[in-house]
Short mmCIF file of C-alpha atoms in Angstrom, two decimals:
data_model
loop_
_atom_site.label_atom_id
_atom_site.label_comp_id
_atom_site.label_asym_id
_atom_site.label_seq_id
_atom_site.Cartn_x
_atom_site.Cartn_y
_atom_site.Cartn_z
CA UNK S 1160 45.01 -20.47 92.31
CA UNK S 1161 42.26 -23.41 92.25
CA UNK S 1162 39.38 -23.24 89.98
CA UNK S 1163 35.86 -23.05 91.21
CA UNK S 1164 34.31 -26.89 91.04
CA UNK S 1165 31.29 -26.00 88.90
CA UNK S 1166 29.38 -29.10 90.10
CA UNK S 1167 29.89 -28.93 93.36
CA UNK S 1168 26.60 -26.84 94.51
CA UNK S 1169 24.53 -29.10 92.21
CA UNK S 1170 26.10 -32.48 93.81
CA UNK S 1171 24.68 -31.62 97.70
CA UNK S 1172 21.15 -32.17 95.85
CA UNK S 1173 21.31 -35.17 94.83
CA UNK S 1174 23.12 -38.48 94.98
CA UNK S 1175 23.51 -39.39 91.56
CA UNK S 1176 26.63 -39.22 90.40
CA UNK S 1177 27.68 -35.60 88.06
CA UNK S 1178 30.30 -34.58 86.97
CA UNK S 1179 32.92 -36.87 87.68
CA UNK S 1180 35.04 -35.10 85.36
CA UNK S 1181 37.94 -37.36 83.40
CA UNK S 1182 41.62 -37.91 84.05
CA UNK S 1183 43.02 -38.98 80.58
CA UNK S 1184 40.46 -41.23 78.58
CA UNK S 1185 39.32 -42.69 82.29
CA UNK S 1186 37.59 -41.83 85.45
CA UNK S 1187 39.92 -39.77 87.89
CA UNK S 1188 41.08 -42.45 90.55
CA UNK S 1189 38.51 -41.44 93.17
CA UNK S 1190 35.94 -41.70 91.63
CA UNK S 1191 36.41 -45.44 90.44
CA UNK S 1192 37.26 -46.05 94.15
CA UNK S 1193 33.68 -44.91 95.29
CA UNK S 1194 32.16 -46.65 92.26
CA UNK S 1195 33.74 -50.07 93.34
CA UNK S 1196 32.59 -49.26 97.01
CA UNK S 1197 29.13 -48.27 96.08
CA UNK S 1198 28.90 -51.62 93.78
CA UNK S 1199 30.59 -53.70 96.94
CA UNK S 1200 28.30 -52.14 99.70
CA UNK S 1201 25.51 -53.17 96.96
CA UNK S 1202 26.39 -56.87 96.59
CA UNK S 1203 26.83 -57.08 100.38
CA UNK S 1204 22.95 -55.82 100.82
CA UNK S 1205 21.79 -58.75 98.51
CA UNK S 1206 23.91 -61.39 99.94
CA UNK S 1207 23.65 -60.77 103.77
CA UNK S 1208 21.06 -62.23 105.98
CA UNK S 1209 19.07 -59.70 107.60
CA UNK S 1210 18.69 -59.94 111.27
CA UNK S 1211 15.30 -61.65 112.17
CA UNK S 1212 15.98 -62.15 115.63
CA UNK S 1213 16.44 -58.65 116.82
CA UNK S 1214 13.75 -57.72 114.34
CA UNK S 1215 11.57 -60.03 115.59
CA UNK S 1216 12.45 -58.81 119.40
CA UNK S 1217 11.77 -55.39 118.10
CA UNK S 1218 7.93 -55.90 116.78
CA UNK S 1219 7.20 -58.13 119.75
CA UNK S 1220 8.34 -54.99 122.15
CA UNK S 1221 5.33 -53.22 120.25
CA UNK S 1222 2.97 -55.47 121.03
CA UNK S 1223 2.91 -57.13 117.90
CA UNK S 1224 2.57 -61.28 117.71
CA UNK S 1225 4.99 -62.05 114.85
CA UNK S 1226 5.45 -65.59 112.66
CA UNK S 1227 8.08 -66.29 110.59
CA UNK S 1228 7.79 -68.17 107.22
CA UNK S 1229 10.26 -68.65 104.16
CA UNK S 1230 10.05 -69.19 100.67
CA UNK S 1231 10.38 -71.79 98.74
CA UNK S 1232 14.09 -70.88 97.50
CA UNK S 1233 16.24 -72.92 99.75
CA UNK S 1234 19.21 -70.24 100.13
CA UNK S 1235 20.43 -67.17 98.35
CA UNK S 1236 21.84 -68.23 95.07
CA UNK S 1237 18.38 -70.35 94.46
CA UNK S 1238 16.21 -67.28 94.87
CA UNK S 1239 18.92 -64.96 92.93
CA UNK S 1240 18.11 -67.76 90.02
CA UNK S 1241 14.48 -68.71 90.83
CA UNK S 1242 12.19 -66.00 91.16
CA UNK S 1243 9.20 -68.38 91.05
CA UNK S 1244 10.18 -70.01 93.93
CA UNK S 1245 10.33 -66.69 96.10
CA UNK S 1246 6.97 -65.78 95.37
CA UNK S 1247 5.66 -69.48 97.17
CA UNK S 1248 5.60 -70.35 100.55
CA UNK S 1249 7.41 -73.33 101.93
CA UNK S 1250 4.64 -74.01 104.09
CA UNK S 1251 1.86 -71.92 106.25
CA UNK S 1252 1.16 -74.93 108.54
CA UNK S 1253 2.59 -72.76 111.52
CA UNK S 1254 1.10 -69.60 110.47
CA UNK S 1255 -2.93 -68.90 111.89
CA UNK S 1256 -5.55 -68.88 109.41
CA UNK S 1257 -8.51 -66.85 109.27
CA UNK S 1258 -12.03 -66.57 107.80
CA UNK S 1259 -11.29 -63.97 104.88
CA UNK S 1260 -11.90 -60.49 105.70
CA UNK S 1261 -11.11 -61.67 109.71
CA UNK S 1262 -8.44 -58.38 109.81
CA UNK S 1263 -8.40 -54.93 108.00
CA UNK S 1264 -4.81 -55.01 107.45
CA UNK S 1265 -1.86 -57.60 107.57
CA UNK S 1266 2.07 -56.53 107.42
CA UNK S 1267 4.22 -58.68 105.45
CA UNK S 1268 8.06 -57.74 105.94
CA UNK S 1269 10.39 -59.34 103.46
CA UNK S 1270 13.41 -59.32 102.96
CA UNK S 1271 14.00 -59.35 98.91
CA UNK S 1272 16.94 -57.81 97.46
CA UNK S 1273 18.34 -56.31 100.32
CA UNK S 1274 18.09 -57.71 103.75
CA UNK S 1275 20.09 -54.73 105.43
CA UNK S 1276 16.89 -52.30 104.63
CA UNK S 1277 14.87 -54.21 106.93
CA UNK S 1278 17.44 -53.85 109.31
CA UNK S 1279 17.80 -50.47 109.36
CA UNK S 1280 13.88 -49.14 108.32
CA UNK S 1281 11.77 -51.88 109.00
CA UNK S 1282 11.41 -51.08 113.16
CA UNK S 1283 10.62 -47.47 113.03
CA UNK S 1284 8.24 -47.86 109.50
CA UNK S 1285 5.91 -49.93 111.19
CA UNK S 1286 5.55 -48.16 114.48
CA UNK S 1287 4.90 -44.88 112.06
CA UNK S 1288 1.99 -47.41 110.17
CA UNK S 1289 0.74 -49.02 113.41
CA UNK S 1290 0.23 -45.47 114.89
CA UNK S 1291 -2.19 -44.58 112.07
CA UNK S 1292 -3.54 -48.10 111.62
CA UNK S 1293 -4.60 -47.32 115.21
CA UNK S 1294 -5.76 -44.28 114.96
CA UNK S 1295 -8.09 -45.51 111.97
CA UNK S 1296 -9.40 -48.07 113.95
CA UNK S 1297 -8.30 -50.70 111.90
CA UNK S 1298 -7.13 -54.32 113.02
CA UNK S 1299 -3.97 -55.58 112.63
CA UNK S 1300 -3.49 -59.17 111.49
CA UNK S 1301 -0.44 -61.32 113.30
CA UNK S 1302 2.81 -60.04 111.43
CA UNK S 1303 4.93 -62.40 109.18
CA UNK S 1304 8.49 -62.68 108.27
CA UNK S 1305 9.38 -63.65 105.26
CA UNK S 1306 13.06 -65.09 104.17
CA UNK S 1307 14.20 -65.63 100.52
CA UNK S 1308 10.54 -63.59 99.79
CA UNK S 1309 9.69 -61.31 97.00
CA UNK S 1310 6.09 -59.68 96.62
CA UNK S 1311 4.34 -62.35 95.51
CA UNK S 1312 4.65 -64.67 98.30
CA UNK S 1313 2.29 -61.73 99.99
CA UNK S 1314 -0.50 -63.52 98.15
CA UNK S 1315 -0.32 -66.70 99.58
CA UNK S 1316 0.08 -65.12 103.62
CA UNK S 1317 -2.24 -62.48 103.11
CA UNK S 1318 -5.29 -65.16 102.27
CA UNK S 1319 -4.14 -67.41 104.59
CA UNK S 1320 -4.59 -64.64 107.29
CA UNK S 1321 -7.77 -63.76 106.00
CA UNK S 1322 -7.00 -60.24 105.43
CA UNK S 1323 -9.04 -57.75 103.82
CA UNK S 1324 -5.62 -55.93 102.75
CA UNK S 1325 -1.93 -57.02 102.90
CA UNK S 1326 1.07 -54.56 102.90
CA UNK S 1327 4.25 -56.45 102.19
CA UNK S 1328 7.48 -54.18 102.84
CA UNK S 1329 10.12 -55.37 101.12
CA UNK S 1330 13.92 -54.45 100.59
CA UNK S 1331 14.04 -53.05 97.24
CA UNK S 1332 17.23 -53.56 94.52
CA UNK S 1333 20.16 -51.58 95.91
CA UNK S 1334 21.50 -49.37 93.62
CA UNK S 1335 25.00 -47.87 93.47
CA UNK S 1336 23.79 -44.94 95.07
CA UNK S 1337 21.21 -46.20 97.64
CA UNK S 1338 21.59 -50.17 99.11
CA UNK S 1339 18.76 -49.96 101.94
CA UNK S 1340 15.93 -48.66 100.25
CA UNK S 1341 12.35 -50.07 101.47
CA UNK S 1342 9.48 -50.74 99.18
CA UNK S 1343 5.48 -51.00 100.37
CA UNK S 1344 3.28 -52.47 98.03
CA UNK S 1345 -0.29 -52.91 98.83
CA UNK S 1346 -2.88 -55.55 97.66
CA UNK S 1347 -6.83 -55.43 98.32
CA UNK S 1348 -7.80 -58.86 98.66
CA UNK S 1349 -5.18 -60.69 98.64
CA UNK S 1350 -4.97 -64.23 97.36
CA UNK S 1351 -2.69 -66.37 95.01
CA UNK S 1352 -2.62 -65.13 90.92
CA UNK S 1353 -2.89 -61.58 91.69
CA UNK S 1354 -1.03 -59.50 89.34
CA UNK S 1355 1.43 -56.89 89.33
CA UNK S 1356 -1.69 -54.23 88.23
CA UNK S 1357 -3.25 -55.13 91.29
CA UNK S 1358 -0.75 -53.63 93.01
CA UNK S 1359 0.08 -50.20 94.68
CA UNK S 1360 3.48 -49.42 95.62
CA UNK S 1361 5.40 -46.75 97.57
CA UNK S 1362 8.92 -47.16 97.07
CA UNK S 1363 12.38 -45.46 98.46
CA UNK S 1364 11.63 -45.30 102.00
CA UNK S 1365 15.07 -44.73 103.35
CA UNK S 1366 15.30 -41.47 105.53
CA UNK S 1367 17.03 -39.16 105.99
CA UNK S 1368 17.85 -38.98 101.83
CA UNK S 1369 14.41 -40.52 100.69
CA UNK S 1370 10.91 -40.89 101.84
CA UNK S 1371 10.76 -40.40 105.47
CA UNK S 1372 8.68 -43.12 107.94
CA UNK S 1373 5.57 -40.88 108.64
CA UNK S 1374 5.72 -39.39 105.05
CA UNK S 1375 5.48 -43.37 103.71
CA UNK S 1376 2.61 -44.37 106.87
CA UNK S 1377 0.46 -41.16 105.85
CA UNK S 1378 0.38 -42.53 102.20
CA UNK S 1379 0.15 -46.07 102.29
CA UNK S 1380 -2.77 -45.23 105.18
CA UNK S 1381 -4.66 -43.06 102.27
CA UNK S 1382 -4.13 -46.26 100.08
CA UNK S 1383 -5.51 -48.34 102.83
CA UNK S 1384 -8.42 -46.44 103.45
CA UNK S 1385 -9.27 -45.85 99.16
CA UNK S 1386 -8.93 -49.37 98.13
CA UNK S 1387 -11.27 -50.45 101.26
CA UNK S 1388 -13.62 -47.46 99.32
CA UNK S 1389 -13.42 -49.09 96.28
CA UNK S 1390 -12.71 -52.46 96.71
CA UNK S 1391 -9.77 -52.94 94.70
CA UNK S 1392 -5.93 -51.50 94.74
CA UNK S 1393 -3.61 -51.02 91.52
CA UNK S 1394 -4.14 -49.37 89.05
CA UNK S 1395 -7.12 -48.06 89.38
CA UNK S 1396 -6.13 -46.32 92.96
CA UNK S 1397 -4.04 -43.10 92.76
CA UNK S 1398 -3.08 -41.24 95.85
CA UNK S 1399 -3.50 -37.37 95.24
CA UNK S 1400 -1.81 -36.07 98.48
CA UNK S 1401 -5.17 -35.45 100.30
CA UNK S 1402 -7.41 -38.41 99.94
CA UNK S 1403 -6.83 -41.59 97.58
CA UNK S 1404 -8.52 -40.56 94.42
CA UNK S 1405 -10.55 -44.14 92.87
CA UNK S 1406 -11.15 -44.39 89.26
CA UNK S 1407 -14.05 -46.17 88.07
CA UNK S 1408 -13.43 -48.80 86.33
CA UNK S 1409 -13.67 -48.28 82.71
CA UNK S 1410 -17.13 -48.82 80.65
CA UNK S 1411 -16.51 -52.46 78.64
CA UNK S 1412 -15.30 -52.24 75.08
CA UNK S 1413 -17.61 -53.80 72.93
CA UNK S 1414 -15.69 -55.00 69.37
CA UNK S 1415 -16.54 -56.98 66.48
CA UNK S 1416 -15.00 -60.17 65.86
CA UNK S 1417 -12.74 -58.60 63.36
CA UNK S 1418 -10.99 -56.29 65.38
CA UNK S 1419 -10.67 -58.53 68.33
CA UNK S 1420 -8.84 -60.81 66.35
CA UNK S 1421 -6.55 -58.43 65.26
#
């Protein structure tokens, strides 16, 4: 007669891994299999090129005029070692500039640590956010594509552009649990040296096990619409569910020379 798995109810809400139980001093045999799997699928998200053709084919089909740009990280292994480089541009010199403020909104899709997120979420996410974008009656800036990219390259496309706000979704860092997991962060303003603070982000879009397409385009449309209230994203912006809740900014701290220095 079999035992009762204890875990087993509690594993069909979630996908972390619990209890695996043990076999001797080790891991039973399966469950090392699905770890080396889960860390294979993993590596193959980072290394693999994501497919900008079809994706391309895919936003022009909405109606979308689309650019491609890359960093400055000449292939894979340079922007696994240089992070500085994937937050530059290689050049803009085919991308059109704008007048700053020209659009409401500009859509930077990049493909960062895991190209196959874009490939699955990237399509359906942005016809959920150009719905709403729409329905706000805000403009939509040309989209870009960015290769070798991480957030910061956003910066340098979304001033270019002459965007009031940039959106850059990104692949996020698979996991051994989840390997095409899509990240939005939004930045008011856009333009190169903005830091991480400036930032909002709304991260593990990845239906049907994370944050759904219209579940991510209702928030990051909230954030939209707050920073454009206050005139500023990061930390400072908060989404509450309803409306984006704005803090204002803080009253200045006024210290003696003494205490500044320390």
């Amino acid at each position: 007669m079999s035992t009762p798995d204890f875990w087993s109810p509690l594993r069909s809400t979630t996908q972390a891994r619990i209890g695996l139980g043990r076999a001797g001093d080790a891991l039973p045999t399966r469950d090392v299999l699905e770890l080396r799997s889960a860390h294979a699928v993993a590596r193959d998200a980072v290394h693999l090129p994501y497919d900008a053709d079809r994706l391309e084919t895919g936003l022009a089909e909405l109606g979308l005029d689309v650019h491609r740009v890359r960093s400055r990280a000449a292939d894979r292994a340079t922007y696994l070692r240089r992070p500085d480089l994937g937050r530059q541009p290689d050049t803009l010199d085919h991308v059109p500039s704008a007048p700053a403020h020209t659009y409401d909104v500009g859509l930077l899709l990049a493909d960062g640590l895991s190209a196959r997120a874009l490939d699955d979420h990237a399509l359906p996410l942005v016809r959920a956010v150009l719905t709403r974008l729409t329905d706000a009656g805000l403009g939509l800036a040309p989209v870009v594509l960015a290769e070798q990219a991480r957030v910061g390259l956003g910066d340098h496309v979304g001033h270019h552009l002459g965007v009031t706000t940039l959106v850059v979704v990104v692949g996020e860092r698979p996991g051994l649990s989840v390997a095409s997991s899509l990240g939005l962060y939004l930045t008011h303003d856009p333009r190169p040296g903005r830091r991480d603070s400036e930032r909002n982000c709304v991260s593990n879009v990845h239906p049907p096990d994370g944050l759904g397409y219209d579940a991510a385009a209702d928030v990051l449309l909230r954030l939209v619409l707050g920073a454009r209230e206050l005139g500023a994203s990061g930390v400072r912006l908060k989404d509450g569910g309803g409306v984006a809740e704005v803090t204002p900014a803080p009253e200045p701290v006024h210290r003696s020379e003494t205490s500044a220095t320390a």
